[in-house]
CSV table of C-alpha atoms and ligand atoms in Angstrom, one decimal:
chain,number,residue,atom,x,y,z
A,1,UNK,CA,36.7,41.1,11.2
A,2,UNK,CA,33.0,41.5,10.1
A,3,UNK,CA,31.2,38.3,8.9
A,4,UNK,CA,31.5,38.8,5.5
A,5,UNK,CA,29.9,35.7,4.2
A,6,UNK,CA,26.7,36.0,6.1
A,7,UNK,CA,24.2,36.1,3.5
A,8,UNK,CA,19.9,35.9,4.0
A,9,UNK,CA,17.9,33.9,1.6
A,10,UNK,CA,14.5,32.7,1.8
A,11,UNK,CA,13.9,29.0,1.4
A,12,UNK,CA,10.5,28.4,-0.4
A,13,UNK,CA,9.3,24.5,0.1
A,14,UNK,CA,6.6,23.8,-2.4
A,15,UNK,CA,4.2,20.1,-2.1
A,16,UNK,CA,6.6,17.9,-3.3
A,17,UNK,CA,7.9,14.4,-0.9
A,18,UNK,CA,11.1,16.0,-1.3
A,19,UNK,CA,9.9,18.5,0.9
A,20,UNK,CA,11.3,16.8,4.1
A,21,UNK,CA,14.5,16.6,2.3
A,22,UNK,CA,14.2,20.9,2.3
A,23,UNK,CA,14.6,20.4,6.3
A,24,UNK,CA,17.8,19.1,5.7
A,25,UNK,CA,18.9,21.9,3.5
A,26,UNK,CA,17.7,24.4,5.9
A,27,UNK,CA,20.4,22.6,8.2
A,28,UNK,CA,23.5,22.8,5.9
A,29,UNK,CA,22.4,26.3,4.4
A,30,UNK,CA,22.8,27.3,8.5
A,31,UNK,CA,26.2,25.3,8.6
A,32,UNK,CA,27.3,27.6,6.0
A,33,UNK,CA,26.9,30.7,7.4
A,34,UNK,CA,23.9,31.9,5.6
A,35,UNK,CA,20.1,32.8,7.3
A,36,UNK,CA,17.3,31.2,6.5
A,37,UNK,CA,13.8,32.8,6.2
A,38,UNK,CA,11.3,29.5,5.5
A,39,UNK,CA,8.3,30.3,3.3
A,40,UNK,CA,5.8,27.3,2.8
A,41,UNK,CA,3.5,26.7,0.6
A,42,UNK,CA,0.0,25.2,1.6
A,43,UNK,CA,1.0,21.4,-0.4
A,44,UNK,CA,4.0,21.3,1.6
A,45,UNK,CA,2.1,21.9,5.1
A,46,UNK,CA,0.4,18.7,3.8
A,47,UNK,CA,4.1,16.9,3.8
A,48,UNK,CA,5.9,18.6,6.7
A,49,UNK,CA,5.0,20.7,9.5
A,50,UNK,CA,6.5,24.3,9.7
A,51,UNK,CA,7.5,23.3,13.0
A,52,UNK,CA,10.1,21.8,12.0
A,53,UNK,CA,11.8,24.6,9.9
A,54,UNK,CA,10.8,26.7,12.6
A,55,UNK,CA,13.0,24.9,15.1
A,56,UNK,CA,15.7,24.6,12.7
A,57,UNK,CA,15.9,28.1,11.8
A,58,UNK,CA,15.1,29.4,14.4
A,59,UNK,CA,12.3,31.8,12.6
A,60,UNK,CA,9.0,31.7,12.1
A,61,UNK,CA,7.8,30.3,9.3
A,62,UNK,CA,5.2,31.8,6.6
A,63,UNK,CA,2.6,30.3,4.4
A,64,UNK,CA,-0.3,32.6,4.6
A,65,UNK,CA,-0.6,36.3,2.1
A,66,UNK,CA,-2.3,38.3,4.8
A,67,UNK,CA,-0.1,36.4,7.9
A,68,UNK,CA,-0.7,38.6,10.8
A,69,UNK,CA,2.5,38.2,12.1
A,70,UNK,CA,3.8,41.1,9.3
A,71,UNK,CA,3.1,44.4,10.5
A,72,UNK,CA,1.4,45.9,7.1
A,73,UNK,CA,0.4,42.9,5.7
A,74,UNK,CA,2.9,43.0,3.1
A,75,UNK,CA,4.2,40.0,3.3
A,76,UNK,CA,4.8,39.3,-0.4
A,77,UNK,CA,7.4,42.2,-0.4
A,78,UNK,CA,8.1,42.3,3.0
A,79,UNK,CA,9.2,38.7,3.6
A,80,UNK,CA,12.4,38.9,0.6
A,81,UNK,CA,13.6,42.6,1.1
A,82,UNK,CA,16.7,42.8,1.9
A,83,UNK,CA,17.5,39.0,1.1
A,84,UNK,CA,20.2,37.7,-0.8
A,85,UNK,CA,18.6,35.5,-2.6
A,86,UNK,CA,15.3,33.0,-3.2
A,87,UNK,CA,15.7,29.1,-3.1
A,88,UNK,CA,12.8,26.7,-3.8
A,89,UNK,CA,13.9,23.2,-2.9
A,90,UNK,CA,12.0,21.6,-3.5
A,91,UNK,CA,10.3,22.9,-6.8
A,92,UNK,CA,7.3,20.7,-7.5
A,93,UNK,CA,6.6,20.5,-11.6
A,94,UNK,CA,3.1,22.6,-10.5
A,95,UNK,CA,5.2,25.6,-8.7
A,96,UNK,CA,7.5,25.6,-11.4
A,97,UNK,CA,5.0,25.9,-14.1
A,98,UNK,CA,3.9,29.0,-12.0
A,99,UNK,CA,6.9,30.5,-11.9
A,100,UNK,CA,7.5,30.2,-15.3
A,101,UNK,CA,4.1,31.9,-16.1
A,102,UNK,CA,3.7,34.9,-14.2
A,103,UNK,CA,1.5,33.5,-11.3
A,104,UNK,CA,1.0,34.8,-7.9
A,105,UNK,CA,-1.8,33.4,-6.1
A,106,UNK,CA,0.0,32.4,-3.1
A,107,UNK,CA,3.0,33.9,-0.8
A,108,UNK,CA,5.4,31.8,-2.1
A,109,UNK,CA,5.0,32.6,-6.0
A,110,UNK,CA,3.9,36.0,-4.8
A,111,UNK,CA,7.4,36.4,-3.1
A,112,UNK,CA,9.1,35.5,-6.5
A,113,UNK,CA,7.2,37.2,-8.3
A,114,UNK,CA,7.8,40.6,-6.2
A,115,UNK,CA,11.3,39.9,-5.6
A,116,UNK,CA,14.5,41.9,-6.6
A,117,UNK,CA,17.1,39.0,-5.6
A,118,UNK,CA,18.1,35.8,-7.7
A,119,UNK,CA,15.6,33.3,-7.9
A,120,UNK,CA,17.4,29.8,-7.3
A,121,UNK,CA,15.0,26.4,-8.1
A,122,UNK,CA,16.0,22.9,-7.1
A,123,UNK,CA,13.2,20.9,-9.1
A,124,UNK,CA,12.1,17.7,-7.9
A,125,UNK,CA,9.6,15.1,-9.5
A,126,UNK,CA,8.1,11.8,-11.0
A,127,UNK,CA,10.6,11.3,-14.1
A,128,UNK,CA,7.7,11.7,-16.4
A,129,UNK,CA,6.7,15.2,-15.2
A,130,UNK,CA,10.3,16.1,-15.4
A,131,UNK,CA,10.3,15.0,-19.2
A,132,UNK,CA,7.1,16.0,-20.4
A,133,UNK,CA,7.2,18.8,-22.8
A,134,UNK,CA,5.2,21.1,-20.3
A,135,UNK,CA,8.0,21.1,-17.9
A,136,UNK,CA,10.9,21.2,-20.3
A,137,UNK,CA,9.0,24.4,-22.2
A,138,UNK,CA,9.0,25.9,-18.5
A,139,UNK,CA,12.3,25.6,-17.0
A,140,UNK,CA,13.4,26.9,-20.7
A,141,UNK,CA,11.6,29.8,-19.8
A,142,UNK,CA,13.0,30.4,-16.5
A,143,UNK,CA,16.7,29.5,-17.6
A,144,UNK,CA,16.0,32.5,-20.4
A,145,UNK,CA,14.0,34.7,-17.6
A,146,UNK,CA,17.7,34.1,-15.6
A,147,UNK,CA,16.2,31.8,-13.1
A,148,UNK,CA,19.2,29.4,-12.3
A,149,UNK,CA,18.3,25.9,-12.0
A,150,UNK,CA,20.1,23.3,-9.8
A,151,UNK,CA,19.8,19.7,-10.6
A,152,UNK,CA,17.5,17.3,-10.6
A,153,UNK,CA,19.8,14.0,-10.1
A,154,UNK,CA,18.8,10.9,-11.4
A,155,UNK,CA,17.8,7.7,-8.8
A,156,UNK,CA,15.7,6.1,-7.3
A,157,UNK,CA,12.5,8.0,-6.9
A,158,UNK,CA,9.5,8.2,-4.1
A,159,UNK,CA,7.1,6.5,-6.8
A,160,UNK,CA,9.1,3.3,-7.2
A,161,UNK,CA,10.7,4.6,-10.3
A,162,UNK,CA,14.4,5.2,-11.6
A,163,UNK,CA,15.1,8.2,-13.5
A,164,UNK,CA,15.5,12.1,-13.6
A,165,UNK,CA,13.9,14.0,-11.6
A,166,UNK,CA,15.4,13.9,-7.9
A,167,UNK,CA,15.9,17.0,-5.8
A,168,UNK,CA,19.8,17.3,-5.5
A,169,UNK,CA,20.7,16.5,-1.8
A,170,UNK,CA,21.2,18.9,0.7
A,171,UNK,CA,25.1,18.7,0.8
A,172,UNK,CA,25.3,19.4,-2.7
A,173,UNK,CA,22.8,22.3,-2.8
A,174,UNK,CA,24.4,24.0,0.1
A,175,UNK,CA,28.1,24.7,-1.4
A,176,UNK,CA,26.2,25.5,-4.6
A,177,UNK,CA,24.6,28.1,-3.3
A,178,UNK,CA,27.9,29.3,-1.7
A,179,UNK,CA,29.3,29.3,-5.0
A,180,UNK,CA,26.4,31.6,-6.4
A,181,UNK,CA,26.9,34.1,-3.6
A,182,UNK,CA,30.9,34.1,-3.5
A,183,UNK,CA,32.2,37.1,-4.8
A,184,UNK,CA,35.0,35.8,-7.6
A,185,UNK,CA,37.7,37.7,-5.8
A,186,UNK,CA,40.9,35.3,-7.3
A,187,UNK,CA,39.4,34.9,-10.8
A,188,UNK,CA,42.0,32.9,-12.5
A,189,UNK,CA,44.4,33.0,-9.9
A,190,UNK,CA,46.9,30.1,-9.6
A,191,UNK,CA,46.2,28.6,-6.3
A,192,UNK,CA,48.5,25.5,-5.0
A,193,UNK,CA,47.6,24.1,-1.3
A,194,UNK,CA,48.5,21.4,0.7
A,195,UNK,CA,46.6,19.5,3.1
A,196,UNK,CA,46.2,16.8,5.9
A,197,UNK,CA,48.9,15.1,7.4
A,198,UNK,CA,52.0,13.3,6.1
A,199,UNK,CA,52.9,9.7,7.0
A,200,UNK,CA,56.0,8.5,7.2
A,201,UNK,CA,56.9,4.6,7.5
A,202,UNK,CA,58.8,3.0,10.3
A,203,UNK,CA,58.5,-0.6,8.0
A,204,UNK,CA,56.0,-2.0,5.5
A,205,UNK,CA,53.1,-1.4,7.7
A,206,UNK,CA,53.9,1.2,10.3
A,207,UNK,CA,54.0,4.4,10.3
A,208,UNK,CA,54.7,8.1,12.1
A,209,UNK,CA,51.7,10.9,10.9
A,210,UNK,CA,49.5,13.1,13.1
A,211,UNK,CA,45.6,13.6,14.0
A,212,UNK,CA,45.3,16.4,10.6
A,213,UNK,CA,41.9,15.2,9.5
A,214,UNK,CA,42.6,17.8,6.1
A,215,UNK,CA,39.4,19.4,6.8
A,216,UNK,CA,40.6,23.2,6.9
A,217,UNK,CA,42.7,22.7,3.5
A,218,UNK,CA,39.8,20.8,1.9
A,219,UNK,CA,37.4,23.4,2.9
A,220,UNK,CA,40.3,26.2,1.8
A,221,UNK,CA,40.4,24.9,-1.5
A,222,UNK,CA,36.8,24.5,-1.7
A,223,UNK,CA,36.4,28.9,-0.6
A,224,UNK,CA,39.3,29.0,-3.7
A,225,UNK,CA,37.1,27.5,-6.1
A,226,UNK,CA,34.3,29.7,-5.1
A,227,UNK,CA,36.2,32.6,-5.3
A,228,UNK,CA,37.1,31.5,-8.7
A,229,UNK,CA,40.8,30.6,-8.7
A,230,UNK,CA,42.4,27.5,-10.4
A,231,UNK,CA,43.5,25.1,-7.6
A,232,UNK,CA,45.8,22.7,-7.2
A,233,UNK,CA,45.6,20.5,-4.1
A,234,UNK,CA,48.3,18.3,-2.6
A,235,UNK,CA,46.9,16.1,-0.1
A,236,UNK,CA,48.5,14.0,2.4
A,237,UNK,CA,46.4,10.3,3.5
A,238,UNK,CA,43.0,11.9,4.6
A,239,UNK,CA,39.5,10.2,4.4
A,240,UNK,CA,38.1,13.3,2.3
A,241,UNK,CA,36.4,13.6,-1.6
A,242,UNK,CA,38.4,15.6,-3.6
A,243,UNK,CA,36.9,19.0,-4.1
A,244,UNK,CA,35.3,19.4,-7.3
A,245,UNK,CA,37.1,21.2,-9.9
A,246,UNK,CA,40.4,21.0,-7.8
A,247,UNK,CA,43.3,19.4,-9.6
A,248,UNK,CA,44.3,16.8,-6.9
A,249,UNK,CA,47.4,14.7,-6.1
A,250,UNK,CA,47.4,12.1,-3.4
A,251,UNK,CA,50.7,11.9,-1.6
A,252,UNK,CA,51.7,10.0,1.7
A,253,UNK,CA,55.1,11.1,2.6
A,254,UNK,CA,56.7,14.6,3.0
A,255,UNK,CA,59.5,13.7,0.4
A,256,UNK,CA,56.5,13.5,-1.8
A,257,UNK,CA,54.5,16.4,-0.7
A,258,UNK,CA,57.6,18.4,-1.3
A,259,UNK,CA,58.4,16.9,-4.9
A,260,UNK,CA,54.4,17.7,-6.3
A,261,UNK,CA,54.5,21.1,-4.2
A,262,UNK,CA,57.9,21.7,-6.2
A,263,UNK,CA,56.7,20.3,-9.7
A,264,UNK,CA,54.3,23.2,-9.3
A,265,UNK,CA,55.6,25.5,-7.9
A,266,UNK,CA,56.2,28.1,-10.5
A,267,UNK,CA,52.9,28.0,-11.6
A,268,UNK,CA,51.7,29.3,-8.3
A,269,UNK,CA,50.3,32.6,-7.8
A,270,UNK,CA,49.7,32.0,-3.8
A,271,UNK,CA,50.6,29.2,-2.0
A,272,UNK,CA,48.8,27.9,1.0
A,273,UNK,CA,50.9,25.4,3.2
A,274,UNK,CA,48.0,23.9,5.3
A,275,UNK,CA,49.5,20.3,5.5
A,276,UNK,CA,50.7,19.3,9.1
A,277,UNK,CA,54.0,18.0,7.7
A,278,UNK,CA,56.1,15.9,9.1
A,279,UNK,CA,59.0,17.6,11.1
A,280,UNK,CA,61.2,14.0,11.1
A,281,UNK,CA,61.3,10.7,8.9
A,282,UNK,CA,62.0,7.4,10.2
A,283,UNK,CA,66.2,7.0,8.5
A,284,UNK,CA,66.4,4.2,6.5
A,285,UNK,CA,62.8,2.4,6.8
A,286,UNK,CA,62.4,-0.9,7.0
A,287,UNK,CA,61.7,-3.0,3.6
A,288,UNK,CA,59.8,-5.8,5.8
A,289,UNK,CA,57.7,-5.6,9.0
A,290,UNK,CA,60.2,-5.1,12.1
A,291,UNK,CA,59.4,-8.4,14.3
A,292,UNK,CA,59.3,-8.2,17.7
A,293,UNK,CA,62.2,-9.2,19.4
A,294,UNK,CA,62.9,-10.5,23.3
A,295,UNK,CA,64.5,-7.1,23.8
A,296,UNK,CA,61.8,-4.5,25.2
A,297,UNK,CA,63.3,-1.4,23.6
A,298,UNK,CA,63.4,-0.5,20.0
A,299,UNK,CA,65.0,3.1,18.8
A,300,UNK,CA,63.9,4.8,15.6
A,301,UNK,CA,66.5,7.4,14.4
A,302,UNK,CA,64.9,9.8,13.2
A,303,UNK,CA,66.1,12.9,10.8
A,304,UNK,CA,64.6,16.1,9.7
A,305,UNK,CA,62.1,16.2,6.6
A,306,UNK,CA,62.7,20.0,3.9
A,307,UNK,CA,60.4,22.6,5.2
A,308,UNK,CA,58.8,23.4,2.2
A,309,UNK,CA,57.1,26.4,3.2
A,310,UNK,CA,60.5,27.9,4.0
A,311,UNK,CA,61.6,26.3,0.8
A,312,UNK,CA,58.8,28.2,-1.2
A,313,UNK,CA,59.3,31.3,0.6
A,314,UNK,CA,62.7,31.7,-0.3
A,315,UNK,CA,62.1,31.1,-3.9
A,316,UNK,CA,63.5,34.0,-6.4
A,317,UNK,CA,60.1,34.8,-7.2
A,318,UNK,CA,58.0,33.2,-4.2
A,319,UNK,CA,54.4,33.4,-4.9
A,320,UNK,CA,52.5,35.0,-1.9
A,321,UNK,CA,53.3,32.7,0.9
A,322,UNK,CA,50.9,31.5,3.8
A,323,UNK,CA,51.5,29.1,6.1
A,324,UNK,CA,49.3,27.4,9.0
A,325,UNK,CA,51.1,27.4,12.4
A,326,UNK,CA,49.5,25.1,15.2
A,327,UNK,CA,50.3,25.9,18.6
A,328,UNK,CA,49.8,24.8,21.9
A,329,UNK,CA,50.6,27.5,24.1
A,330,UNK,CA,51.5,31.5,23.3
A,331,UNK,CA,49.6,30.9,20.1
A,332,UNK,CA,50.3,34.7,18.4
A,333,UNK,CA,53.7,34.6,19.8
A,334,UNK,CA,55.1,31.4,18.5
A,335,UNK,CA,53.4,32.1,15.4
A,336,UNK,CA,54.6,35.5,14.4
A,337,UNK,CA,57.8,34.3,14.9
A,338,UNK,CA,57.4,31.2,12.4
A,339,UNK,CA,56.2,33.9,10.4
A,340,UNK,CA,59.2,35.6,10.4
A,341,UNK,CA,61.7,33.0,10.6
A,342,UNK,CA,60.0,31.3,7.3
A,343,UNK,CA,59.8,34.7,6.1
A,344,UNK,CA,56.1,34.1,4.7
A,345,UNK,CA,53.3,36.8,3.8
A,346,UNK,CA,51.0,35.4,6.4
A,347,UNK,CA,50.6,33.1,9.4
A,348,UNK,CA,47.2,31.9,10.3
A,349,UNK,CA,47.7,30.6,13.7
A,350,UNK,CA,45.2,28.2,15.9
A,351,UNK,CA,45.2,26.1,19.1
A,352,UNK,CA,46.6,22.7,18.1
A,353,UNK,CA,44.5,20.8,20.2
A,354,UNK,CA,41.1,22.7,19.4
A,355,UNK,CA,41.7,22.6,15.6
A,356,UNK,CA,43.3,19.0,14.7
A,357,UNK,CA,40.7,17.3,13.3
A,358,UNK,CA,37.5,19.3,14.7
A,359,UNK,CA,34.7,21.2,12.4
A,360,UNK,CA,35.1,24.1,14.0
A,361,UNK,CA,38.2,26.6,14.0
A,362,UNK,CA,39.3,29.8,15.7
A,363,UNK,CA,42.0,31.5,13.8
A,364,UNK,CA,44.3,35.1,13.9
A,365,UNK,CA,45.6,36.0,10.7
A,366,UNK,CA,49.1,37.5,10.8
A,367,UNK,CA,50.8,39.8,8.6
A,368,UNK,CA,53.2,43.0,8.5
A,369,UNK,CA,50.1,44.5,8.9
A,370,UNK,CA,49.3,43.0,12.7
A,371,UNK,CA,47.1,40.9,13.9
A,372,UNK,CA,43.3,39.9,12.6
A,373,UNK,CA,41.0,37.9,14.8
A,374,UNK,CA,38.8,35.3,13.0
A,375,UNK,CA,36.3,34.3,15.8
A,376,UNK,CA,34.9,30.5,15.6
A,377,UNK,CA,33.3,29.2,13.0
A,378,UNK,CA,32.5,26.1,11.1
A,379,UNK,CA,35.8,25.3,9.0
A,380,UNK,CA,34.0,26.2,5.4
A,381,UNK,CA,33.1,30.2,6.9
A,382,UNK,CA,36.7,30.3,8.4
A,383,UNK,CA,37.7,29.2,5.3
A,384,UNK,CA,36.0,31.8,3.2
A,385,UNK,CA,36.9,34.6,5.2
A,386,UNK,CA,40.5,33.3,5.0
A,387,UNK,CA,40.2,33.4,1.3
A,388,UNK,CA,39.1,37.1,1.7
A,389,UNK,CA,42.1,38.3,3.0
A,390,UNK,CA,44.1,36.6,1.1
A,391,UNK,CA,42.4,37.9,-2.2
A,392,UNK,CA,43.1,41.5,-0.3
A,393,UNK,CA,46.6,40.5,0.2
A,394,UNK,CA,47.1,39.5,-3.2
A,395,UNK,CA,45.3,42.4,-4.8
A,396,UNK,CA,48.1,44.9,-3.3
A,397,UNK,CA,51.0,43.0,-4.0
A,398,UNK,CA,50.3,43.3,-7.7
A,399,UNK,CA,49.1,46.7,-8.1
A,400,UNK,CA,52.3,47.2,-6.2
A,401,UNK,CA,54.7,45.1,-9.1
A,402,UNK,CA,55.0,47.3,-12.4
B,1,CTP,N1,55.7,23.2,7.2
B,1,CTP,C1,56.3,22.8,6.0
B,1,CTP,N2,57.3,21.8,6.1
B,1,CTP,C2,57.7,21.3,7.2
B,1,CTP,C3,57.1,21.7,8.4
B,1,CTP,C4,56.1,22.7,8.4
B,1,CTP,O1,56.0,23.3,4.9
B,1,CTP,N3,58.6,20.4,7.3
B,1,CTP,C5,54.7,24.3,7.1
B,1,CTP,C6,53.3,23.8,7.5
B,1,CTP,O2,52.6,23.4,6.3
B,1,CTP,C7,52.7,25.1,8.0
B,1,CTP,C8,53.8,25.8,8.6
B,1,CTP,O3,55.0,25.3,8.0
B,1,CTP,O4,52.2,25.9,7.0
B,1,CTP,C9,53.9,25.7,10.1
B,1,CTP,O5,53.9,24.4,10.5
B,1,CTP,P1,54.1,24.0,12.0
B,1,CTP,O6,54.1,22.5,12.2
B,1,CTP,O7,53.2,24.8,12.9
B,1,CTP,O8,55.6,24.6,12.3
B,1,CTP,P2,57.0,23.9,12.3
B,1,CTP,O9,57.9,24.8,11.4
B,1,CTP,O10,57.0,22.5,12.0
B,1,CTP,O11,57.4,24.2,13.8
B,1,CTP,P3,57.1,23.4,15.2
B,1,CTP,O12,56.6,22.0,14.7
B,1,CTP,O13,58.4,23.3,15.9
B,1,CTP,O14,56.1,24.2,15.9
């Protein structure tokens, strides 16, 4: 399957100290699956070299209007055809007063000024600039010129000072740029996942659970938000944020997994079993810690746990179905068959021991359809792409109901 999420965008670094925070952004904007063309301008040379964006995204990197490195010396135009999108981070108060006014009298505002893409601006400054009139008049102009404006925070800033003004951090200026480019392919859709691992107690302090770090489900129901469906996340004990926007519920057993995963249940449009659940429970835990005795064996009985993606699947009116099936040998094999046997929509199958709890995953999609390779990729791009077919999945089966 074709990279669908690979999008180009220029990242434009005006003189602001935030600058060498932009490095950092070039970095995640990579780890999200989108190019990066770095344009300087000649304040931030002053702050940062361009070797630096140069080595990070693996491009060179343009400051100068008549740059011989472009063929016609067209560099204004030449530099954001084609491109997705424009991002200044940072956006000094002086840039953004350009911008805001029409001027082109370098290759960066030159570039924005020619452009036919979004123009995206992640201001940064000394709290006063941010609040003085000026500044406020300008970004009002850009929000009305359809400029979208992300951040500033509020912090501590470079000049000693707290207040607005901070250049968002790279990880949050990453996804939101994600966001902006992600087609809204479930708008409104009722999305219900589950995620991580479940845990279930031997005694008071001990436990059985499994290496699930909840990293593909989190990054699932972060590609669900993008794509702008209503999620509801059921997560077993993980060390993740809750993704913004998600309605969350923290569970630790599989009984409970299965009670929220039922309480919602028919308000589900898809469902998404990601969670490596439990197979077994400890019967009858203990209601103290288990001492240790002079005898040197100790048996657990253990007895099955529901399998509530079976249990959803075979709902009277199951919404579409996928489950997660990790494997550690005959991958496709096993996995169609789970497929079958649970009687689910589709089966994403992956290596156990190369996805539990790694950033990357390799993935084949399975439906009645056959088979779809995903080929590796940081867990957000899998993620997305995984949301992609779903949406296509989803769009079929209700043009198909009258
Ligand atoms: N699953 C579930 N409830 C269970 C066990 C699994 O909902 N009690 C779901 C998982 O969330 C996943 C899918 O079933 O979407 C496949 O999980 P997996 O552990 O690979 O399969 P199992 O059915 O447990 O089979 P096995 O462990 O024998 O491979």
């Amino acid at each position: 399957m074709a990279d669908i999420a690979r999008k180009q965008i220029v990242l434009g670094v005006t003189g602001g100290i935030a600058a060498y925070k932009a490095a950092e952004v070039t970095r995640e904007l990579l780890r999200h699956g989108i190019d990066v063309q770095v344009v300087m301008t000649e304040a931030a040379r002053g702050l940062v070299t361009p070797a630096t964006f140069q080595a990070l995204s693996g491009k060179p990197v343009f400051t100068d209007m008549w740059d011989p490195r472009v063929p016609d010396n067209m560099g204004h135009i030449e530099l954001s055809r084609g491109k997705d999108a424009i991002i200044v981070a940072p956006a000094s108060a002086d840039f953004i007063a350009k911008l805001a006014n029409g001027l082109a009298d370098d290759l960066l505002s030159t570039l924005c000024l020619a452009r036919e893409c979004p123009l995206i601006v992640a201001p940064a400054m000394n709290r006063q600039m941010w609040d003085n009139p000026a500044t406020r008049r300008n970004i009002e102009r850009l929000l009305r010129d359809g400029v979208a404006i992300l951040g500033p925070a509020s912090g501590d800033q470079a000049c000693g000072e707290f207040g607005m003004g901070r250049m968002l951090e790279a990880q949050a200026i990453a996804p939101a740029i994600t966001t902006f480019f992600a087609p809204k392919l479930l708008r409104g859709v009722r999305v219900l996942i589950t995620a991580g691992p479940t845990f279930e107690p031997i005694d008071t302090v001990r436990g059985i659970t499994n290496r699930s770090s909840g990293k593909m489900g989190y990054a699932i129901a972060r590609a669900a938000l993008d794509a702008g469906a209503k999620v509801t996340l059921i997560s077993g004990p993980v060390s993740l944020a809750a993704p913004a926007g998600a309605e969350t519920t923290r569970v630790e057993t599989t009984a409970q997994m299965f009670e929220a995963v039922k309480r919602n249940a028919s308000r589900a449009d898809i469902y998404i079993g990601v969670a490596a659940v439990a197979d077994y429970r400890v019967d009858n835990p203990r209601r103290h810690k288990i001492k240790k005795t002079d005898r040197n064996q100790l048996s657990l009985r253990l007895v099955p746990n529901p399998d509530i993606l079976a249990w959803m699947a075979a709902r009277p009116r199951p919404p579409l179905c996928v489950g997660f099936a990790a494997e550690s040998r005959n991958v496709d094999a096993h996995a169609d068959e789970k497929r079958r046997r649970k009687k689910v929509h589709l089966m994403v199958a992956n290596l156990a021991q190369e996805a539990i709890g790694a950033d990357d995953n390799e993935v084949t999609l399975l439906d009645n359809r056959g088979k779809h390779r995903l080929e590796r990729a940081p867990k957000d791009v899998v993620a997305r792409q995984l949301i992609a077919h779903i949406a296509k999945l989803y769009g079929s089966r209700t043009k198909r109901k009258p």
